[in-house]
Amino acid sequence: PLSSLKSLKRLNLGSCELKEIPEAIGALESLEELNLFGSYGIKLVKADFPSLVLLVKLKILNISNLGLKKIPQALADLVNLE
C-alpha cells in the first residue's frame, strides 16, 4: 500500500484519473515532491488538506492545470514549499 512507502521522495500523479488525493499520502513522511499536474478529476477539497499538511518535508507541489481558481489557504501550512 501507498502508506508503506515512507522513504519515497517523489510522487508523480500527473495526468492521472484520480477523483481525490489518497488519504494515505499523509503517511509519506519523506515526500519532497508531489506532482498533480493535469489530474483534472482532483478538486483539492477540504477533505484533502489533513493529508497534505502532514507532508512537512514537501518542497515542490505542482498543482498546475487542475482548474483551480485560487490556491487553497490551507496549503500555506506547507512551510517548506519553494
PDB file of N, CA and C in Angstrom:
ATOM      1  N   PRO A   1       0.813  -1.201   0.000  1.00  0.00           N
ATOM      2  CA  PRO A   1       0.000   0.000   0.000  1.00  0.00           C
ATOM      3  C   PRO A   1       0.860   1.272   0.000  1.00  0.00           C
ATOM      4  N   LEU A   2       0.272   2.337  -0.445  1.00  0.00           N
ATOM      5  CA  LEU A   2       0.959   3.630  -0.545  1.00  0.00           C
ATOM      6  C   LEU A   2       1.572   4.056   0.783  1.00  0.00           C
ATOM      7  N   SER A   3       0.901   3.820   1.868  1.00  0.00           N
ATOM      8  CA  SER A   3       1.378   4.265   3.180  1.00  0.00           C
ATOM      9  C   SER A   3       2.655   3.564   3.623  1.00  0.00           C
ATOM     10  N   SER A   4       3.023   2.468   2.976  1.00  0.00           N
ATOM     11  CA  SER A   4       4.241   1.745   3.353  1.00  0.00           C
ATOM     12  C   SER A   4       5.491   2.334   2.692  1.00  0.00           C
ATOM     13  N   LEU A   5       5.333   3.296   1.833  1.00  0.00           N
ATOM     14  CA  LEU A   5       6.460   3.899   1.105  1.00  0.00           C
ATOM     15  C   LEU A   5       6.985   5.126   1.842  1.00  0.00           C
ATOM     16  N   LYS A   6       7.309   4.971   3.091  1.00  0.00           N
ATOM     17  CA  LYS A   6       7.668   6.095   3.958  1.00  0.00           C
ATOM     18  C   LYS A   6       8.917   6.846   3.518  1.00  0.00           C
ATOM     19  N   SER A   7       9.821   6.212   2.773  1.00  0.00           N
ATOM     20  CA  SER A   7      11.044   6.886   2.335  1.00  0.00           C
ATOM     21  C   SER A   7      10.921   7.466   0.924  1.00  0.00           C
ATOM     22  N   LEU A   8       9.749   7.374   0.321  1.00  0.00           N
ATOM     23  CA  LEU A   8       9.527   7.915  -1.021  1.00  0.00           C
ATOM     24  C   LEU A   8       9.722   9.422  -1.020  1.00  0.00           C
ATOM     25  N   LYS A   9      10.513   9.935  -1.973  1.00  0.00           N
ATOM     26  CA  LYS A   9      10.790  11.366  -2.028  1.00  0.00           C
ATOM     27  C   LYS A   9      10.001  12.073  -3.121  1.00  0.00           C
ATOM     28  N   ARG A  10       9.704  11.372  -4.212  1.00  0.00           N
ATOM     29  CA  ARG A  10       8.976  11.984  -5.330  1.00  0.00           C
ATOM     30  C   ARG A  10       7.796  11.099  -5.717  1.00  0.00           C
ATOM     31  N   LEU A  11       6.659  11.752  -5.961  1.00  0.00           N
ATOM     32  CA  LEU A  11       5.467  11.022  -6.385  1.00  0.00           C
ATOM     33  C   LEU A  11       4.826  11.800  -7.530  1.00  0.00           C
ATOM     34  N   ASN A  12       4.702  11.128  -8.664  1.00  0.00           N
ATOM     35  CA  ASN A  12       4.112  11.749  -9.840  1.00  0.00           C
ATOM     36  C   ASN A  12       2.721  11.162 -10.063  1.00  0.00           C
ATOM     37  N   LEU A  13       1.720  11.953  -9.765  1.00  0.00           N
ATOM     38  CA  LEU A  13       0.332  11.569 -10.033  1.00  0.00           C
ATOM     39  C   LEU A  13      -0.237  12.434 -11.148  1.00  0.00           C
ATOM     40  N   GLY A  14       0.655  13.047 -11.925  1.00  0.00           N
ATOM     41  CA  GLY A  14       0.245  13.929 -13.011  1.00  0.00           C
ATOM     42  C   GLY A  14      -0.544  13.187 -14.065  1.00  0.00           C
ATOM     43  N   SER A  15      -1.574  13.842 -14.549  1.00  0.00           N
ATOM     44  CA  SER A  15      -2.445  13.321 -15.607  1.00  0.00           C
ATOM     45  C   SER A  15      -3.102  11.992 -15.252  1.00  0.00           C
ATOM     46  N   CYS A  16      -3.249  11.735 -13.966  1.00  0.00           N
ATOM     47  CA  CYS A  16      -3.960  10.530 -13.523  1.00  0.00           C
ATOM     48  C   CYS A  16      -5.458  10.821 -13.489  1.00  0.00           C
ATOM     49  N   GLU A  17      -6.237   9.795 -13.491  1.00  0.00           N
ATOM     50  CA  GLU A  17      -7.684   9.954 -13.446  1.00  0.00           C
ATOM     51  C   GLU A  17      -8.213   9.796 -12.026  1.00  0.00           C
ATOM     52  N   LEU A  18      -7.491  10.362 -11.069  1.00  0.00           N
ATOM     53  CA  LEU A  18      -7.926  10.313  -9.676  1.00  0.00           C
ATOM     54  C   LEU A  18      -9.045  11.312  -9.436  1.00  0.00           C
ATOM     55  N   LYS A  19      -9.933  10.978  -8.544  1.00  0.00           N
ATOM     56  CA  LYS A  19     -11.006  11.898  -8.163  1.00  0.00           C
ATOM     57  C   LYS A  19     -10.651  12.646  -6.889  1.00  0.00           C
ATOM     58  N   GLU A  20      -9.743  12.074  -6.095  1.00  0.00           N
ATOM     59  CA  GLU A  20      -9.312  12.701  -4.843  1.00  0.00           C
ATOM     60  C   GLU A  20      -7.887  12.259  -4.546  1.00  0.00           C
ATOM     61  N   ILE A  21      -7.246  12.977  -3.669  1.00  0.00           N
ATOM     62  CA  ILE A  21      -5.904  12.618  -3.239  1.00  0.00           C
ATOM     63  C   ILE A  21      -6.038  11.482  -2.236  1.00  0.00           C
ATOM     64  N   PRO A  22      -5.284  10.393  -2.432  1.00  0.00           N
ATOM     65  CA  PRO A  22      -5.385   9.278  -1.487  1.00  0.00           C
ATOM     66  C   PRO A  22      -5.059   9.725  -0.059  1.00  0.00           C
ATOM     67  N   GLU A  23      -5.878   9.341   0.892  1.00  0.00           N
ATOM     68  CA  GLU A  23      -5.670   9.729   2.285  1.00  0.00           C
ATOM     69  C   GLU A  23      -4.317   9.237   2.795  1.00  0.00           C
ATOM     70  N   ALA A  24      -3.869   8.097   2.305  1.00  0.00           N
ATOM     71  CA  ALA A  24      -2.603   7.504   2.749  1.00  0.00           C
ATOM     72  C   ALA A  24      -1.394   8.352   2.371  1.00  0.00           C
ATOM     73  N   ILE A  25      -1.579   9.334   1.517  1.00  0.00           N
ATOM     74  CA  ILE A  25      -0.455  10.170   1.117  1.00  0.00           C
ATOM     75  C   ILE A  25       0.160  10.903   2.315  1.00  0.00           C
ATOM     76  N   GLY A  26      -0.628  11.156   3.326  1.00  0.00           N
ATOM     77  CA  GLY A  26      -0.131  11.826   4.523  1.00  0.00           C
ATOM     78  C   GLY A  26       0.908  11.012   5.279  1.00  0.00           C
ATOM     79  N   ALA A  27       0.973   9.714   5.021  1.00  0.00           N
ATOM     80  CA  ALA A  27       1.952   8.845   5.684  1.00  0.00           C
ATOM     81  C   ALA A  27       3.314   8.872   4.997  1.00  0.00           C
ATOM     82  N   LEU A  28       3.411   9.547   3.875  1.00  0.00           N
ATOM     83  CA  LEU A  28       4.683   9.602   3.137  1.00  0.00           C
ATOM     84  C   LEU A  28       5.568  10.689   3.734  1.00  0.00           C
ATOM     85  N   GLU A  29       6.117  10.406   4.884  1.00  0.00           N
ATOM     86  CA  GLU A  29       6.806  11.417   5.690  1.00  0.00           C
ATOM     87  C   GLU A  29       8.073  11.976   5.057  1.00  0.00           C
ATOM     88  N   SER A  30       8.633  11.321   4.051  1.00  0.00           N
ATOM     89  CA  SER A  30       9.845  11.820   3.394  1.00  0.00           C
ATOM     90  C   SER A  30       9.558  12.516   2.068  1.00  0.00           C
ATOM     91  N   LEU A  31       8.285  12.594   1.693  1.00  0.00           N
ATOM     92  CA  LEU A  31       7.932  13.140   0.385  1.00  0.00           C
ATOM     93  C   LEU A  31       8.353  14.597   0.255  1.00  0.00           C
ATOM     94  N   GLU A  32       9.129  14.892  -0.785  1.00  0.00           N
ATOM     95  CA  GLU A  32       9.616  16.243  -1.049  1.00  0.00           C
ATOM     96  C   GLU A  32       8.975  16.852  -2.285  1.00  0.00           C
ATOM     97  N   GLU A  33       8.477  16.002  -3.174  1.00  0.00           N
ATOM     98  CA  GLU A  33       7.903  16.498  -4.429  1.00  0.00           C
ATOM     99  C   GLU A  33       6.642  15.719  -4.778  1.00  0.00           C
ATOM    100  N   LEU A  34       5.562  16.454  -5.009  1.00  0.00           N
ATOM    101  CA  LEU A  34       4.286  15.855  -5.396  1.00  0.00           C
ATOM    102  C   LEU A  34       3.786  16.554  -6.648  1.00  0.00           C
ATOM    103  N   ASN A  35       3.633  15.781  -7.705  1.00  0.00           N
ATOM    104  CA  ASN A  35       3.169  16.323  -8.979  1.00  0.00           C
ATOM    105  C   ASN A  35       1.731  15.871  -9.227  1.00  0.00           C
ATOM    106  N   LEU A  36       0.830  16.834  -9.289  1.00  0.00           N
ATOM    107  CA  LEU A  36      -0.571  16.565  -9.602  1.00  0.00           C
ATOM    108  C   LEU A  36      -0.971  17.216 -10.932  1.00  0.00           C
ATOM    109  N   PHE A  37       0.004  17.686 -11.694  1.00  0.00           N
ATOM    110  CA  PHE A  37      -0.228  18.412 -12.939  1.00  0.00           C
ATOM    111  C   PHE A  37      -1.231  17.685 -13.835  1.00  0.00           C
ATOM    112  N   GLY A  38      -2.272  18.396 -14.195  1.00  0.00           N
ATOM    113  CA  GLY A  38      -3.215  17.885 -15.174  1.00  0.00           C
ATOM    114  C   GLY A  38      -4.127  16.764 -14.701  1.00  0.00           C
ATOM    115  N   SER A  39      -4.165  16.503 -13.421  1.00  0.00           N
ATOM    116  CA  SER A  39      -5.079  15.480 -12.890  1.00  0.00           C
ATOM    117  C   SER A  39      -6.432  16.145 -12.660  1.00  0.00           C
ATOM    118  N   TYR A  40      -7.157  16.332 -13.744  1.00  0.00           N
ATOM    119  CA  TYR A  40      -8.361  17.158 -13.749  1.00  0.00           C
ATOM    120  C   TYR A  40      -9.451  16.693 -12.798  1.00  0.00           C
ATOM    121  N   GLY A  41      -9.467  15.420 -12.439  1.00  0.00           N
ATOM    122  CA  GLY A  41     -10.500  14.919 -11.539  1.00  0.00           C
ATOM    123  C   GLY A  41     -10.312  15.370 -10.100  1.00  0.00           C
ATOM    124  N   ILE A  42      -9.071  15.736  -9.744  1.00  0.00           N
ATOM    125  CA  ILE A  42      -8.780  16.171  -8.379  1.00  0.00           C
ATOM    126  C   ILE A  42      -9.221  17.624  -8.210  1.00  0.00           C
ATOM    127  N   LYS A  43     -10.009  17.873  -7.207  1.00  0.00           N
ATOM    128  CA  LYS A  43     -10.522  19.222  -6.976  1.00  0.00           C
ATOM    129  C   LYS A  43      -9.926  19.895  -5.751  1.00  0.00           C
ATOM    130  N   LEU A  44      -9.059  19.210  -4.992  1.00  0.00           N
ATOM    131  CA  LEU A  44      -8.477  19.744  -3.752  1.00  0.00           C
ATOM    132  C   LEU A  44      -9.548  20.321  -2.833  1.00  0.00           C
ATOM    133  N   VAL A  45     -10.338  19.438  -2.306  1.00  0.00           N
ATOM    134  CA  VAL A  45     -11.380  19.827  -1.360  1.00  0.00           C
ATOM    135  C   VAL A  45     -10.818  19.783   0.057  1.00  0.00           C
ATOM    136  N   LYS A  46     -11.547  20.336   1.007  1.00  0.00           N
ATOM    137  CA  LYS A  46     -11.074  20.396   2.396  1.00  0.00           C
ATOM    138  C   LYS A  46     -10.691  19.027   2.950  1.00  0.00           C
ATOM    139  N   ALA A  47     -11.329  17.991   2.497  1.00  0.00           N
ATOM    140  CA  ALA A  47     -11.020  16.646   2.980  1.00  0.00           C
ATOM    141  C   ALA A  47      -9.592  16.231   2.626  1.00  0.00           C
ATOM    142  N   ASP A  48      -8.995  16.851   1.604  1.00  0.00           N
ATOM    143  CA  ASP A  48      -7.626  16.525   1.198  1.00  0.00           C
ATOM    144  C   ASP A  48      -6.590  17.190   2.093  1.00  0.00           C
ATOM    145  N   PHE A  49      -6.932  18.293   2.724  1.00  0.00           N
ATOM    146  CA  PHE A  49      -5.941  19.089   3.447  1.00  0.00           C
ATOM    147  C   PHE A  49      -5.303  18.382   4.634  1.00  0.00           C
ATOM    148  N   PRO A  50      -6.051  17.626   5.440  1.00  0.00           N
ATOM    149  CA  PRO A  50      -5.374  16.945   6.553  1.00  0.00           C
ATOM    150  C   PRO A  50      -4.242  16.035   6.084  1.00  0.00           C
ATOM    151  N   SER A  51      -4.422  15.369   4.957  1.00  0.00           N
ATOM    152  CA  SER A  51      -3.357  14.518   4.422  1.00  0.00           C
ATOM    153  C   SER A  51      -2.197  15.344   3.894  1.00  0.00           C
ATOM    154  N   LEU A  52      -2.503  16.415   3.194  1.00  0.00           N
ATOM    155  CA  LEU A  52      -1.443  17.228   2.592  1.00  0.00           C
ATOM    156  C   LEU A  52      -0.601  17.966   3.626  1.00  0.00           C
ATOM    157  N   VAL A  53      -1.210  18.486   4.667  1.00  0.00           N
ATOM    158  CA  VAL A  53      -0.440  19.269   5.641  1.00  0.00           C
ATOM    159  C   VAL A  53       0.480  18.393   6.481  1.00  0.00           C
ATOM    160  N   LEU A  54       0.317  17.082   6.421  1.00  0.00           N
ATOM    161  CA  LEU A  54       1.242  16.171   7.098  1.00  0.00           C
ATOM    162  C   LEU A  54       2.554  16.018   6.348  1.00  0.00           C
ATOM    163  N   LEU A  55       2.593  16.498   5.123  1.00  0.00           N
ATOM    164  CA  LEU A  55       3.792  16.375   4.288  1.00  0.00           C
ATOM    165  C   LEU A  55       4.757  17.514   4.606  1.00  0.00           C
ATOM    166  N   VAL A  56       5.342  17.465   5.788  1.00  0.00           N
ATOM    167  CA  VAL A  56       6.142  18.587   6.286  1.00  0.00           C
ATOM    168  C   VAL A  56       7.455  18.789   5.523  1.00  0.00           C
ATOM    169  N   LYS A  57       7.919  17.782   4.791  1.00  0.00           N
ATOM    170  CA  LYS A  57       9.163  17.917   4.019  1.00  0.00           C
ATOM    171  C   LYS A  57       8.905  18.318   2.568  1.00  0.00           C
ATOM    172  N   LEU A  58       7.634  18.485   2.215  1.00  0.00           N
ATOM    173  CA  LEU A  58       7.274  18.795   0.837  1.00  0.00           C
ATOM    174  C   LEU A  58       7.856  20.135   0.411  1.00  0.00           C
ATOM    175  N   LYS A  59       8.641  20.115  -0.674  1.00  0.00           N
ATOM    176  CA  LYS A  59       9.265  21.327  -1.200  1.00  0.00           C
ATOM    177  C   LYS A  59       8.603  21.766  -2.506  1.00  0.00           C
ATOM    178  N   ILE A  60       8.152  20.784  -3.271  1.00  0.00           N
ATOM    179  CA  ILE A  60       7.581  21.074  -4.589  1.00  0.00           C
ATOM    180  C   ILE A  60       6.190  20.451  -4.678  1.00  0.00           C
ATOM    181  N   LEU A  61       5.210  21.285  -4.952  1.00  0.00           N
ATOM    182  CA  LEU A  61       3.835  20.829  -5.150  1.00  0.00           C
ATOM    183  C   LEU A  61       3.336  21.427  -6.454  1.00  0.00           C
ATOM    184  N   ASN A  62       3.188  20.582  -7.450  1.00  0.00           N
ATOM    185  CA  ASN A  62       2.733  21.051  -8.757  1.00  0.00           C
ATOM    186  C   ASN A  62       1.232  20.801  -8.869  1.00  0.00           C
ATOM    187  N   ILE A  63       0.476  21.879  -8.793  1.00  0.00           N
ATOM    188  CA  ILE A  63      -0.985  21.789  -8.928  1.00  0.00           C
ATOM    189  C   ILE A  63      -1.457  22.541 -10.173  1.00  0.00           C
ATOM    190  N   SER A  64      -0.551  22.661 -11.138  1.00  0.00           N
ATOM    191  CA  SER A  64      -0.899  23.324 -12.404  1.00  0.00           C
ATOM    192  C   SER A  64      -1.934  22.507 -13.160  1.00  0.00           C
ATOM    193  N   ASN A  65      -2.772  23.203 -13.881  1.00  0.00           N
ATOM    194  CA  ASN A  65      -3.783  22.579 -14.739  1.00  0.00           C
ATOM    195  C   ASN A  65      -4.759  21.683 -13.983  1.00  0.00           C
ATOM    196  N   LEU A  66      -5.084  22.075 -12.751  1.00  0.00           N
ATOM    197  CA  LEU A  66      -6.139  21.374 -12.020  1.00  0.00           C
ATOM    198  C   LEU A  66      -7.461  22.123 -12.130  1.00  0.00           C
ATOM    199  N   GLY A  67      -7.417  23.283 -12.755  1.00  0.00           N
ATOM    200  CA  GLY A  67      -8.623  24.076 -12.888  1.00  0.00           C
ATOM    201  C   GLY A  67      -8.975  24.855 -11.634  1.00  0.00           C
ATOM    202  N   LEU A  68      -7.988  25.050 -10.752  1.00  0.00           N
ATOM    203  CA  LEU A  68      -8.237  25.821  -9.527  1.00  0.00           C
ATOM    204  C   LEU A  68      -8.337  27.305  -9.851  1.00  0.00           C
ATOM    205  N   LYS A  69      -9.281  27.978  -9.252  1.00  0.00           N
ATOM    206  CA  LYS A  69      -9.410  29.420  -9.442  1.00  0.00           C
ATOM    207  C   LYS A  69      -8.489  30.180  -8.496  1.00  0.00           C
ATOM    208  N   LYS A  70      -8.185  29.587  -7.333  1.00  0.00           N
ATOM    209  CA  LYS A  70      -7.239  30.179  -6.398  1.00  0.00           C
ATOM    210  C   LYS A  70      -6.573  29.057  -5.614  1.00  0.00           C
ATOM    211  N   ILE A  71      -5.441  29.369  -5.033  1.00  0.00           N
ATOM    212  CA  ILE A  71      -4.715  28.389  -4.238  1.00  0.00           C
ATOM    213  C   ILE A  71      -5.384  28.289  -2.873  1.00  0.00           C
ATOM    214  N   PRO A  72      -5.733  27.092  -2.451  1.00  0.00           N
ATOM    215  CA  PRO A  72      -6.386  26.927  -1.149  1.00  0.00           C
ATOM    216  C   PRO A  72      -5.510  27.447  -0.004  1.00  0.00           C
ATOM    217  N   GLN A  73      -6.096  28.187   0.901  1.00  0.00           N
ATOM    218  CA  GLN A  73      -5.383  28.792   2.029  1.00  0.00           C
ATOM    219  C   GLN A  73      -4.682  27.750   2.890  1.00  0.00           C
ATOM    220  N   ALA A  74      -5.263  26.573   3.015  1.00  0.00           N
ATOM    221  CA  ALA A  74      -4.680  25.530   3.864  1.00  0.00           C
ATOM    222  C   ALA A  74      -3.280  25.118   3.402  1.00  0.00           C
ATOM    223  N   LEU A  75      -2.968  25.351   2.137  1.00  0.00           N
ATOM    224  CA  LEU A  75      -1.637  24.998   1.643  1.00  0.00           C
ATOM    225  C   LEU A  75      -0.557  25.907   2.211  1.00  0.00           C
ATOM    226  N   ALA A  76      -0.940  27.000   2.829  1.00  0.00           N
ATOM    227  CA  ALA A  76       0.029  27.887   3.477  1.00  0.00           C
ATOM    228  C   ALA A  76       0.725  27.198   4.640  1.00  0.00           C
ATOM    229  N   ASP A  77       0.139  26.128   5.161  1.00  0.00           N
ATOM    230  CA  ASP A  77       0.752  25.370   6.246  1.00  0.00           C
ATOM    231  C   ASP A  77       1.964  24.565   5.786  1.00  0.00           C
ATOM    232  N   LEU A  78       2.116  24.420   4.487  1.00  0.00           N
ATOM    233  CA  LEU A  78       3.265  23.700   3.942  1.00  0.00           C
ATOM    234  C   LEU A  78       4.432  24.674   3.828  1.00  0.00           C
ATOM    235  N   VAL A  79       5.098  24.911   4.928  1.00  0.00           N
ATOM    236  CA  VAL A  79       6.087  25.991   5.032  1.00  0.00           C
ATOM    237  C   VAL A  79       7.378  25.749   4.271  1.00  0.00           C
ATOM    238  N   ASN A  80       7.651  24.518   3.834  1.00  0.00           N
ATOM    239  CA  ASN A  80       8.883  24.234   3.109  1.00  0.00           C
ATOM    240  C   ASN A  80       8.734  24.324   1.596  1.00  0.00           C
ATOM    241  N   LEU A  81       7.542  24.665   1.119  1.00  0.00           N
ATOM    242  CA  LEU A  81       7.355  24.785  -0.329  1.00  0.00           C
ATOM    243  C   LEU A  81       8.269  25.850  -0.895  1.00  0.00           C
ATOM    244  N   GLU A  82       8.843  25.544  -2.030  1.00  0.00           N
ATOM    245  CA  GLU A  82       9.740  26.514  -2.701  1.00  0.00           C
ATOM    246  C   GLU A  82       8.981  27.260  -3.775  1.00  0.00           C
TER     247      GLU A  82
END
